[in-house]
Structure formats: structure tokens, C-alpha cells
């Protein structure tokens, strides 16, 4: 069946979907068309649905078929995807997210096709009401991409596999930028009932749908099988833990997969690829991996202080504090000042080394002493996440935050005072807005 032309293949699939519409059992159709289904990609499915729209099949019927085809094609798609992943494995969850994304991307393509054939302005407006809902729902796609970019790509880069993650990130970023722009344009045109503009947006929305479907295909067929073969078990321990913090688009539900190895972060990993692993890789990855030049940079040095989120030397720590565009003062659980910073960028209140060990309340004028300590006590007791105050230092407008500092186990360690010079933000808000760059 590998020589079937795309046109003939799509015609067969179109007939399969029509048979479902007439009441045929999915399980029977799977068996009857097993070979041809093995050659069907998500992009083919989108094209089929659009062909059905052109032939006059109603929206309700197509939406019903969309639900049914997920089951129909899952078996064929799995022949080129990972099999046997335990429920709850990070890749199983990412693939479930891709099902969620694929469903909405297909519907977007479907609705744009319907919009392109709508005869009346009211018909266009009705369809685009649904399009806007889909676009807003698809904003969650960023959560999916963030997990791949932040959790999986660093391991590939550690191996020396650079082009693939850079190209994929570029495609993902392109989708996010286009999605954001199209949401703004579509919402504006819909609110103004500008049907001419909505018709003009149809091709861009159709292209966005195809780009998202293509990314789903690349992840499921290329990226996930490759990283499943390449990454150590400890990497999935790390990915699972952090992905839980970032969150998923889909409900995680009950899981059978549990981490089986201690966490191994990219900077701790020494990649080794043997022939057995190479055989499991998609062809796109084989070429990238065969001549590896792993990144052997050693991030942790002997003199570093090991922190929860990284490694720094004393010199780097002090340099970082001097470079902050704000100033900090920390008083411990006994309300004694133990630390402060001096910014080289912006000034705050006058402090000197003679305040170290001083009672926090004595660092303020007597008229403010009671007020300061009331707020310190309030954040200490958890009445507020933080307290915010605005004041002036000469002609400068300062924002002061009083923030409780706690250990991971919830123990109160002290209080942090953060002083920021926000004069330009307050006095020249329009100039500040002009500098805003949406990333």
C-alpha cells in the first residue's frame, strides 16, 4: 500500500469517515483499512476533514467525526510512536497533551474552511465566534512548549545535539507569536463586525492550524522516540518533578509510572551512545548523534557555594547584589539586621555597616518605629504575603516592600525590605509603555 497516491489515500480515508457517519463500527474499519491507516499522518486527517466540509457535510457531523477519528487513527499513529509508556511517564503526559492540541488545531482548520465558504456575513460572524474560543484555548500550548524547551532540550544540548532543539524552538516560538497576533486581530475584527477583515484572516488561521499539527507530528514521531532512547532514567525523574511544578494542559489523573532512579540534571550527565541506542533513533536523530561533541562544561567549581537553584562563588554573589536595580535589607527572626546590599545602578535609603546587629525598629525614626514593627509582625504571622509602601527620597519616588523570609519547611527566618526607585515608571508611564517588548 506504500505506493498509494495522496489523492487516492485521502479518498479512502474520506470514505472511512463517511462509513463511521453511517454507523459502521470503528473496530471493523480498523481491521479493514489497517494498511492504509498505517500511512496516514495528522496532516492528512486535516485535509480530509476540509474535503468533507467542501462537500457540504455539516459542522455538527464533522465535529462528531473529529471525536471518532482519534480512536480510529490511534492504532496507526502508534506504529510510528512510542509504545508501552506507563501512564504518568512525562512523555506519556506530553503525548496526551499533543492529543489535546491536535484536536483543537484540527478544529481551527475546520472552522477556517467553513468560514471560507460561508455565504453570509452572519455566517462568518457565527463561525468566528467559535474560532476565537479555540484560539484562546490554544494559548495553553505555551505551557506544553515550555516543558519541552526548559526540561528536554537542555539534555540534548548537553549531548551536543544543537540544531534540532534550536529549529524546533524556533518553530514553537513562531506559533506562539502568530497565535498571539491572530487573537488580537480576530477579536478586534469580530467586535467591530468587520467581516471583510475576518475573511482576510482565514488563510493565516489555516496556516497556523497546519503549523501546530506539524509540530505535534514532529514531537510524536521524532523528538519523543529519540529522547526516550537517549536520556538516562534519572533525567525523567528530574523532568517529572519540574513538569509537575510547571503544570500540564491535561489532567494527570492516576499514574502507574514512578521515578526509578535518583535525579540526574543535564550538567551532571556524561552522555554515552552505543550501537544499541543508535538503532532505536529516528533517522533525523541518527545523523545528529553519530558524530557527537558533548558539552563537557563543568558548572560547579570547588570554591562555589551550593545553592538550591545553582552554584555561585562569594565574588559572584557580591557582584550580583551590586548589580541589582534595587536594594535589600535583611533582619533575622530576632529582628536584628544581618545583611544589606548597595546597588551600583540606583540609590535607596542610607545604610552603613554599623547597622549590622542593630534592632530593626531602631533603623527607623521613632515616629515610624511602631508602624514598622506592626507590619513586620503582620507578615511574620502570615496575615499578608507582603506589605507595600510608597514614599519619597528627595525628588525620587520609592517603593518599599516588606516580605517575610521562610525556610522550605515554613519556618520564619526573618524579614526582607526591598527598596526600588520607580520614579520613571510613576512620572513617565507613557514613555515606559513605549519600551515594552512582548516576548
Short mmCIF file of C-alpha atoms in Angstrom, two decimals:
data_model
loop_
_atom_site.label_atom_id
_atom_site.label_comp_id
_atom_site.label_asym_id
_atom_site.label_seq_id
_atom_site.Cartn_x
_atom_site.Cartn_y
_atom_site.Cartn_z
CA UNK A 1 0.00 0.00 0.00
CA UNK A 2 3.02 2.26 0.20
CA UNK A 3 2.55 3.37 -3.44
CA UNK A 4 -0.93 4.80 -2.87
CA UNK A 5 -1.10 8.35 -4.19
CA UNK A 6 -2.05 11.03 -1.71
CA UNK A 7 -5.26 11.80 -3.61
CA UNK A 8 -6.35 8.15 -3.55
CA UNK A 9 -5.30 7.75 0.08
CA UNK A 10 -7.35 10.75 1.11
CA UNK A 11 -10.33 9.45 -0.84
CA UNK A 12 -10.14 6.15 1.04
CA UNK A 13 -9.94 7.91 4.41
CA UNK A 14 -12.82 10.16 3.43
CA UNK A 15 -14.92 7.09 2.72
CA UNK A 16 -13.90 5.58 6.08
CA UNK A 17 -15.17 8.64 7.89
CA UNK A 18 -18.38 8.53 5.89
CA UNK A 19 -18.84 4.88 6.90
CA UNK A 20 -18.48 5.92 10.54
CA UNK A 21 -21.16 8.52 9.92
CA UNK A 22 -23.46 5.76 8.63
CA UNK A 23 -22.93 3.72 11.80
CA UNK A 24 -20.04 1.39 10.95
CA UNK A 25 -18.07 0.10 13.95
CA UNK A 26 -14.66 1.64 14.44
CA UNK A 27 -13.14 -1.74 15.32
CA UNK A 28 -14.32 -3.23 11.99
CA UNK A 29 -12.97 -0.29 10.00
CA UNK A 30 -9.60 -0.56 11.75
CA UNK A 31 -9.24 -4.14 10.55
CA UNK A 32 -10.49 -3.44 7.04
CA UNK A 33 -8.20 -0.46 6.40
CA UNK A 34 -5.26 -1.33 8.66
CA UNK A 35 -2.60 -0.98 5.95
CA UNK A 36 -3.70 2.32 4.53
CA UNK A 37 -4.19 3.77 8.01
CA UNK A 38 -0.54 2.99 8.74
CA UNK A 39 0.35 5.67 6.19
CA UNK A 40 -1.95 8.39 7.46
CA UNK A 41 -0.47 11.45 9.14
CA UNK A 42 -2.26 14.10 11.20
CA UNK A 43 -1.89 16.50 8.26
CA UNK A 44 -3.77 14.02 6.04
CA UNK A 45 -6.61 13.97 8.57
CA UNK A 46 -6.92 17.74 8.49
CA UNK A 47 -7.09 17.69 4.69
CA UNK A 48 -9.80 15.02 4.77
CA UNK A 49 -11.97 16.99 7.17
CA UNK A 50 -11.64 20.05 4.94
CA UNK A 51 -12.65 17.98 1.89
CA UNK A 52 -15.77 16.85 3.75
CA UNK A 53 -16.65 20.47 4.52
CA UNK A 54 -16.41 21.35 0.82
CA UNK A 55 -18.81 18.50 0.05
CA UNK A 56 -21.42 20.02 2.35
CA UNK A 57 -21.10 17.86 5.48
CA UNK A 58 -22.47 19.87 8.42
CA UNK A 59 -20.32 21.31 11.21
CA UNK A 60 -22.03 19.15 13.82
CA UNK A 61 -21.32 16.00 11.82
CA UNK A 62 -17.67 16.92 11.28
CA UNK A 63 -17.18 17.66 14.96
CA UNK A 64 -18.65 14.26 15.74
CA UNK A 65 -16.26 12.65 13.27
CA UNK A 66 -13.33 14.52 14.85
CA UNK A 67 -14.07 12.78 18.14
CA UNK A 68 -14.35 9.38 16.49
CA UNK A 69 -11.24 9.60 14.32
CA UNK A 70 -8.94 9.97 17.35
CA UNK A 71 -9.76 6.38 18.25
CA UNK A 72 -9.73 5.24 14.63
CA UNK A 73 -6.26 6.53 13.87
CA UNK A 74 -4.61 5.98 17.24
CA UNK A 75 -3.53 2.44 16.36
CA UNK A 76 -1.99 3.52 13.06
CA UNK A 77 -0.27 6.51 14.59
CA UNK A 78 1.20 4.41 17.39
CA UNK A 79 3.04 2.30 14.84
CA UNK A 80 5.37 5.27 14.48
CA UNK A 81 5.20 6.49 18.07
CA UNK A 82 6.33 5.25 21.44
CA UNK A 83 4.58 2.14 22.66
CA UNK A 84 4.18 0.81 26.16
CA UNK A 85 4.77 4.02 28.09
CA UNK A 86 3.38 3.75 31.60
CA UNK A 87 0.58 6.12 32.49
CA UNK A 88 2.12 9.17 34.10
CA UNK A 89 5.54 8.94 32.44
CA UNK A 90 6.46 12.50 31.37
CA UNK A 91 6.44 11.50 27.69
CA UNK A 92 3.05 9.82 28.04
CA UNK A 93 1.69 13.05 29.52
CA UNK A 94 3.27 15.15 26.78
CA UNK A 95 1.73 12.88 24.15
CA UNK A 96 -1.65 13.23 25.83
CA UNK A 97 -1.17 16.99 25.71
CA UNK A 98 -0.47 16.62 21.99
CA UNK A 99 -3.82 14.84 21.54
CA UNK A 100 -5.46 17.83 23.23
CA UNK A 101 -3.53 20.25 21.00
CA UNK A 102 -4.15 18.24 17.83
CA UNK A 103 -7.90 18.16 18.43
CA UNK A 104 -8.07 21.95 18.71
CA UNK A 105 -5.68 22.62 15.84
CA UNK A 106 -7.81 20.41 13.59
CA UNK A 107 -10.97 22.20 14.66
CA UNK A 108 -9.31 25.53 13.91
CA UNK A 109 -8.50 24.37 10.39
CA UNK A 110 -12.02 23.05 10.03
CA UNK A 111 -13.68 26.28 11.12
CA UNK A 112 -11.50 28.40 8.84
CA UNK A 113 -12.52 26.16 5.95
CA UNK A 114 -16.17 26.67 6.87
CA UNK A 115 -15.61 30.42 7.19
CA UNK A 116 -14.07 30.49 3.73
CA UNK A 117 -17.23 29.04 2.21
CA UNK A 118 -19.78 30.96 4.31
CA UNK A 119 -22.22 32.83 2.11
CA UNK A 120 -23.48 35.44 4.58
CA UNK A 121 -21.87 37.91 6.98
CA UNK A 122 -23.88 36.42 9.85
CA UNK A 123 -22.47 33.02 8.99
CA UNK A 124 -18.92 34.39 9.11
CA UNK A 125 -19.52 36.07 12.47
CA UNK A 126 -21.02 32.91 13.95
CA UNK A 127 -18.08 30.76 12.83
CA UNK A 128 -15.53 33.27 14.07
CA UNK A 129 -17.18 33.31 17.49
CA UNK A 130 -16.09 29.68 17.73
CA UNK A 131 -12.67 30.46 16.23
CA UNK A 132 -11.93 33.00 18.96
CA UNK A 133 -12.83 30.46 21.65
CA UNK A 134 -10.43 27.95 20.06
CA UNK A 135 -7.63 30.49 19.76
CA UNK A 136 -7.97 31.47 23.41
CA UNK A 137 -7.94 27.79 24.39
CA UNK A 138 -4.83 27.21 22.29
CA UNK A 139 -2.95 29.80 24.34
CA UNK A 140 -2.32 26.91 26.73
CA UNK A 141 0.02 25.47 24.12
CA UNK A 142 2.76 27.65 25.56
CA UNK A 143 2.68 25.55 28.72
CA UNK A 144 3.38 22.47 26.61
CA UNK A 145 6.25 24.06 24.72
CA UNK A 146 7.79 25.46 27.89
CA UNK A 147 8.23 21.97 29.32
CA UNK A 148 9.98 20.79 26.16
CA UNK A 149 12.19 23.87 25.89
CA UNK A 150 13.20 24.01 29.56
CA UNK A 151 13.26 20.33 30.52
CA UNK A 152 14.11 18.23 27.43
CA UNK A 153 16.21 20.46 25.20
CA UNK A 154 18.95 21.01 27.86
CA UNK A 155 19.70 17.25 27.80
CA UNK A 156 20.02 17.27 24.01
CA UNK A 157 22.30 20.30 24.17
CA UNK A 158 24.43 18.53 26.77
CA UNK A 159 24.87 15.71 24.24
CA UNK A 160 25.98 18.20 21.61
CA UNK A 161 22.72 17.88 19.64
CA UNK A 162 22.15 21.57 18.91
CA UNK A 163 20.37 22.12 15.54
CA UNK A 164 17.27 20.02 16.29
CA UNK A 165 16.22 21.80 19.53
CA UNK A 166 17.07 25.22 18.06
CA UNK A 167 14.95 24.59 14.95
CA UNK A 168 12.06 23.17 16.96
CA UNK A 169 12.16 26.05 19.45
CA UNK A 170 12.13 28.46 16.51
CA UNK A 171 9.01 26.77 15.11
CA UNK A 172 7.33 26.75 18.52
CA UNK A 173 8.13 30.42 19.04
CA UNK A 174 6.75 31.23 15.59
CA UNK A 175 3.48 29.52 16.52
CA UNK A 176 3.24 31.45 19.80
CA UNK A 177 3.90 34.81 18.11
CA UNK A 178 1.39 34.14 15.31
CA UNK A 179 -1.22 32.88 17.77
CA UNK A 180 -0.88 35.99 19.92
CA UNK A 181 -1.17 38.29 16.90
CA UNK A 182 -4.13 36.44 15.39
CA UNK A 183 -6.02 36.50 18.69
CA UNK A 184 -5.72 40.29 18.81
CA UNK A 185 -6.68 40.77 15.16
CA UNK A 186 -9.56 38.30 15.25
CA UNK A 187 -11.05 39.63 18.49
CA UNK A 188 -10.86 43.20 17.17
CA UNK A 189 -12.44 42.34 13.81
CA UNK A 190 -15.17 40.30 15.49
CA UNK A 191 -16.04 43.06 17.97
CA UNK A 192 -16.25 45.54 15.06
CA UNK A 193 -18.23 43.02 12.95
CA UNK A 194 -15.63 43.56 10.23
CA UNK A 195 -16.39 40.52 8.08
CA UNK A 196 -14.02 41.63 5.31
CA UNK A 197 -11.12 41.54 7.78
CA UNK A 198 -12.26 38.17 9.13
CA UNK A 199 -12.27 36.72 5.61
CA UNK A 200 -8.80 38.17 5.13
CA UNK A 201 -7.57 36.35 8.27
CA UNK A 202 -8.80 32.95 7.09
CA UNK A 203 -5.61 31.91 5.30
CA UNK A 204 -3.39 32.94 8.21
CA UNK A 205 -5.52 30.94 10.65
CA UNK A 206 -5.48 27.92 8.33
CA UNK A 207 -1.68 28.14 8.13
CA UNK A 208 -1.45 28.37 11.93
CA UNK A 209 -3.53 25.22 12.23
CA UNK A 210 -1.18 23.36 9.88
CA UNK A 211 1.92 24.58 11.72
CA UNK A 212 0.60 23.34 15.05
CA UNK A 213 -0.36 19.95 13.58
CA UNK A 214 3.11 19.69 12.03
CA UNK A 215 4.75 20.33 15.40
CA UNK A 216 2.63 17.63 17.01
CA UNK A 217 3.78 15.23 14.31
CA UNK A 218 7.47 16.15 14.75
CA UNK A 219 7.30 15.73 18.51
CA UNK A 220 5.43 12.42 18.50
CA UNK A 221 7.33 10.81 15.62
CA UNK A 222 10.83 12.22 16.02
CA UNK A 223 11.56 14.02 19.29
CA UNK A 224 9.88 11.73 21.84
CA UNK A 225 11.17 8.40 20.46
CA UNK A 226 14.68 9.89 20.31
CA UNK A 227 14.81 11.30 23.84
CA UNK A 228 13.20 8.14 25.22
CA UNK A 229 16.17 6.19 23.82
CA UNK A 230 18.86 8.74 24.66
CA UNK A 231 18.11 10.19 28.09
CA UNK A 232 19.11 8.40 31.32
CA UNK A 233 16.38 7.23 33.69
CA UNK A 234 17.41 9.88 36.20
CA UNK A 235 16.58 12.57 33.64
CA UNK A 236 12.91 11.52 33.68
CA UNK A 237 12.94 11.84 37.46
CA UNK A 238 14.00 15.47 37.00
CA UNK A 239 11.58 16.14 34.14
CA UNK A 240 8.66 14.66 36.07
CA UNK A 241 9.32 16.68 39.21
CA UNK A 242 9.70 20.02 37.46
CA UNK A 243 6.91 19.38 34.95
CA UNK A 244 4.55 18.85 37.89
CA UNK A 245 5.53 22.32 39.14
CA UNK A 246 5.03 23.91 35.69
CA UNK A 247 1.73 22.10 35.18
CA UNK A 248 0.01 20.21 32.37
CA UNK A 249 -2.73 21.08 29.91
CA UNK A 250 -4.44 17.76 30.59
CA UNK A 251 -5.47 16.15 33.86
CA UNK A 252 -2.67 13.94 35.13
CA UNK A 253 -5.02 11.56 36.89
CA UNK A 254 -3.89 8.31 38.47
CA UNK A 255 -0.42 7.21 37.38
CA UNK A 256 1.42 3.90 37.33
CA UNK A 257 4.85 5.30 36.43
CA UNK A 258 7.14 6.19 39.31
CA UNK A 259 10.72 7.55 39.18
CA UNK A 260 13.15 4.63 39.30
CA UNK A 261 16.45 6.48 39.62
CA UNK A 262 17.91 9.44 41.52
CA UNK A 263 17.65 12.75 39.65
CA UNK A 264 20.31 13.41 37.01
CA UNK A 265 20.45 17.01 35.80
CA UNK A 266 21.96 17.89 32.40
CA UNK A 267 25.11 19.37 33.98
CA UNK A 268 25.67 16.12 35.90
CA UNK A 269 25.27 13.84 32.89
CA UNK A 270 28.08 12.32 30.82
CA UNK A 271 26.31 11.16 27.61
CA UNK A 272 27.28 7.83 26.09
CA UNK A 273 25.62 6.49 22.93
CA UNK A 274 26.21 2.90 21.80
CA UNK A 275 25.08 0.99 18.71
CA UNK A 276 22.05 -0.42 20.51
CA UNK A 277 20.78 3.08 21.29
CA UNK A 278 21.53 4.32 17.76
CA UNK A 279 19.32 1.60 16.30
CA UNK A 280 16.33 2.95 18.24
CA UNK A 281 16.69 6.51 16.94
CA UNK A 282 14.61 8.14 14.18
CA UNK A 283 16.77 8.80 11.12
CA UNK A 284 16.73 12.56 11.78
CA UNK A 285 18.48 11.97 15.11
CA UNK A 286 20.92 9.31 13.92
CA UNK A 287 22.79 11.82 11.78
CA UNK A 288 22.91 14.31 14.65
CA UNK A 289 24.11 11.77 17.23
CA UNK A 290 26.64 9.73 15.25
CA UNK A 291 29.31 12.43 15.44
CA UNK A 292 28.65 13.82 18.88
CA UNK A 293 30.70 16.52 20.54
CA UNK A 294 29.16 16.56 24.03
CA UNK A 295 29.17 19.71 26.12
CA UNK A 296 31.60 18.91 28.96
CA UNK A 297 31.42 22.30 30.69
CA UNK A 298 31.72 21.92 34.47
CA UNK A 299 29.24 24.29 36.05
CA UNK A 300 30.11 23.58 39.70
CA UNK A 301 33.55 24.68 40.88
CA UNK A 302 35.39 23.74 44.04
CA UNK A 303 35.00 27.15 45.66
CA UNK A 304 31.28 27.51 44.90
CA UNK A 305 28.53 27.80 47.44
CA UNK A 306 25.93 25.14 46.56
CA UNK A 307 22.53 26.85 46.46
CA UNK A 308 19.11 25.40 45.82
CA UNK A 309 18.99 26.85 42.31
CA UNK A 310 22.64 26.83 41.31
CA UNK A 311 26.26 27.46 42.21
CA UNK A 312 27.99 30.77 42.93
CA UNK A 313 31.29 31.93 44.33
CA UNK A 314 31.42 34.60 47.03
CA UNK A 315 32.77 37.06 44.46
CA UNK A 316 29.89 36.34 42.07
CA UNK A 317 27.31 36.70 44.84
CA UNK A 318 28.62 40.08 45.89
CA UNK A 319 28.83 41.20 42.26
CA UNK A 320 25.24 40.15 41.61
CA UNK A 321 23.95 42.09 44.62
CA UNK A 322 25.81 45.23 43.50
CA UNK A 323 24.28 44.85 40.02
CA UNK A 324 20.65 44.70 41.18
CA UNK A 325 18.49 47.76 40.34
CA UNK A 326 17.17 47.70 43.92
CA UNK A 327 18.49 47.45 47.47
CA UNK A 328 17.82 44.81 50.11
CA UNK A 329 17.98 44.76 53.89
CA UNK A 330 17.52 41.51 55.82
CA UNK A 331 16.70 41.22 59.51
CA UNK A 332 16.62 37.76 61.12
CA UNK A 333 13.93 36.14 63.28
CA UNK A 334 15.21 38.19 66.24
CA UNK A 335 14.62 41.41 64.28
CA UNK A 336 18.36 42.06 64.09
CA UNK A 337 19.85 43.38 60.83
CA UNK A 338 22.25 40.82 59.37
CA UNK A 339 22.70 41.87 55.77
CA UNK A 340 22.15 44.67 53.26
CA UNK A 341 23.11 45.45 49.66
CA UNK A 342 24.23 48.58 47.86
CA UNK A 343 23.19 48.95 44.23
CA UNK A 344 25.52 50.48 41.64
CA UNK A 345 22.52 51.26 39.45
CA UNK A 346 20.06 53.02 41.73
CA UNK A 347 20.11 54.54 45.18
CA UNK A 348 17.88 53.75 48.14
CA UNK A 349 17.99 54.72 51.80
CA UNK A 350 21.27 55.39 53.55
CA UNK A 351 22.68 52.32 55.32
CA UNK A 352 26.14 51.58 56.68
CA UNK A 353 27.93 48.54 58.16
CA UNK A 354 27.23 49.97 61.61
CA UNK A 355 23.60 48.81 61.33
CA UNK A 356 24.65 45.15 61.31
CA UNK A 357 23.34 43.61 64.52
CA UNK A 358 21.10 46.60 65.18
CA UNK A 359 17.46 46.14 66.14
CA UNK A 360 15.33 46.62 63.03
CA UNK A 361 12.99 49.12 64.69
CA UNK A 362 15.95 51.34 65.63
CA UNK A 363 16.86 51.72 61.94
CA UNK A 364 13.80 53.99 61.55
CA UNK A 365 12.73 57.31 63.11
CA UNK A 366 10.91 56.91 66.46
CA UNK A 367 7.68 58.20 64.87
CA UNK A 368 7.72 55.20 62.47
CA UNK A 369 9.03 52.55 64.87
CA UNK A 370 5.63 51.22 65.96
CA UNK A 371 4.25 51.28 62.41
CA UNK A 372 7.24 49.38 61.00
CA UNK A 373 7.08 46.66 63.62
CA UNK A 374 3.30 46.25 63.27
CA UNK A 375 3.83 45.43 59.59
CA UNK A 376 6.79 43.14 60.31
CA UNK A 377 4.65 41.24 62.82
CA UNK A 378 1.75 41.07 60.34
CA UNK A 379 3.83 39.41 57.60
CA UNK A 380 5.52 37.17 60.17
CA UNK A 381 2.12 35.85 61.27
CA UNK A 382 1.07 35.30 57.68
CA UNK A 383 -1.65 37.95 57.60
CA UNK A 384 -0.14 39.26 54.36
CA UNK A 385 2.16 37.77 51.70
CA UNK A 386 3.97 41.11 51.78
CA UNK A 387 3.34 44.76 52.59
CA UNK A 388 3.81 47.55 50.05
CA UNK A 389 4.53 51.22 50.77
CA UNK A 390 5.36 54.24 48.63
CA UNK A 391 7.45 57.17 49.81
CA UNK A 392 9.82 59.86 48.53
CA UNK A 393 13.57 60.28 48.85
CA UNK A 394 14.20 63.85 47.78
CA UNK A 395 12.65 64.10 44.32
CA UNK A 396 12.73 60.31 43.82
CA UNK A 397 9.65 58.09 44.26
CA UNK A 398 10.46 54.88 46.10
CA UNK A 399 8.50 51.66 46.51
CA UNK A 400 9.20 49.69 49.68
CA UNK A 401 8.24 46.02 50.09
CA UNK A 402 8.33 44.20 53.43
CA UNK A 403 8.47 40.46 52.74
CA UNK A 404 8.65 37.51 55.15
CA UNK A 405 11.53 35.11 54.51
CA UNK A 406 10.81 31.47 55.27
CA UNK A 407 12.62 28.16 55.04
CA UNK A 408 11.25 25.40 52.80
CA UNK A 409 9.59 23.82 55.83
CA UNK A 410 7.77 27.08 56.60
CA UNK A 411 9.96 28.25 59.49
CA UNK A 412 10.18 32.03 59.77
CA UNK A 413 13.76 33.14 59.12
CA UNK A 414 13.34 36.89 59.11
CA UNK A 415 12.09 39.81 57.06
CA UNK A 416 13.37 41.38 53.85
CA UNK A 417 12.99 45.03 52.98
CA UNK A 418 13.18 45.76 49.24
CA UNK A 419 13.60 49.35 48.07
CA UNK A 420 13.07 50.24 44.41
CA UNK A 421 13.37 53.62 42.69
CA UNK A 422 10.29 53.74 40.45
CA UNK A 423 10.28 57.45 39.69
CA UNK A 424 10.34 56.99 35.89
CA UNK A 425 7.53 54.44 36.00
CA UNK A 426 5.30 56.78 38.02
CA UNK A 427 6.12 60.09 36.33
CA UNK A 428 6.59 58.90 32.72
CA UNK A 429 4.28 55.88 32.31
CA UNK A 430 3.67 56.51 28.59
CA UNK A 431 7.41 56.52 27.86
CA UNK A 432 7.78 53.28 29.80
CA UNK A 433 4.91 51.70 27.84
CA UNK A 434 6.70 52.50 24.57
CA UNK A 435 9.65 50.42 25.73
CA UNK A 436 7.55 47.34 26.45
CA UNK A 437 8.53 44.39 24.27
CA UNK A 438 6.22 41.37 24.17
CA UNK A 439 8.45 38.28 24.20
#
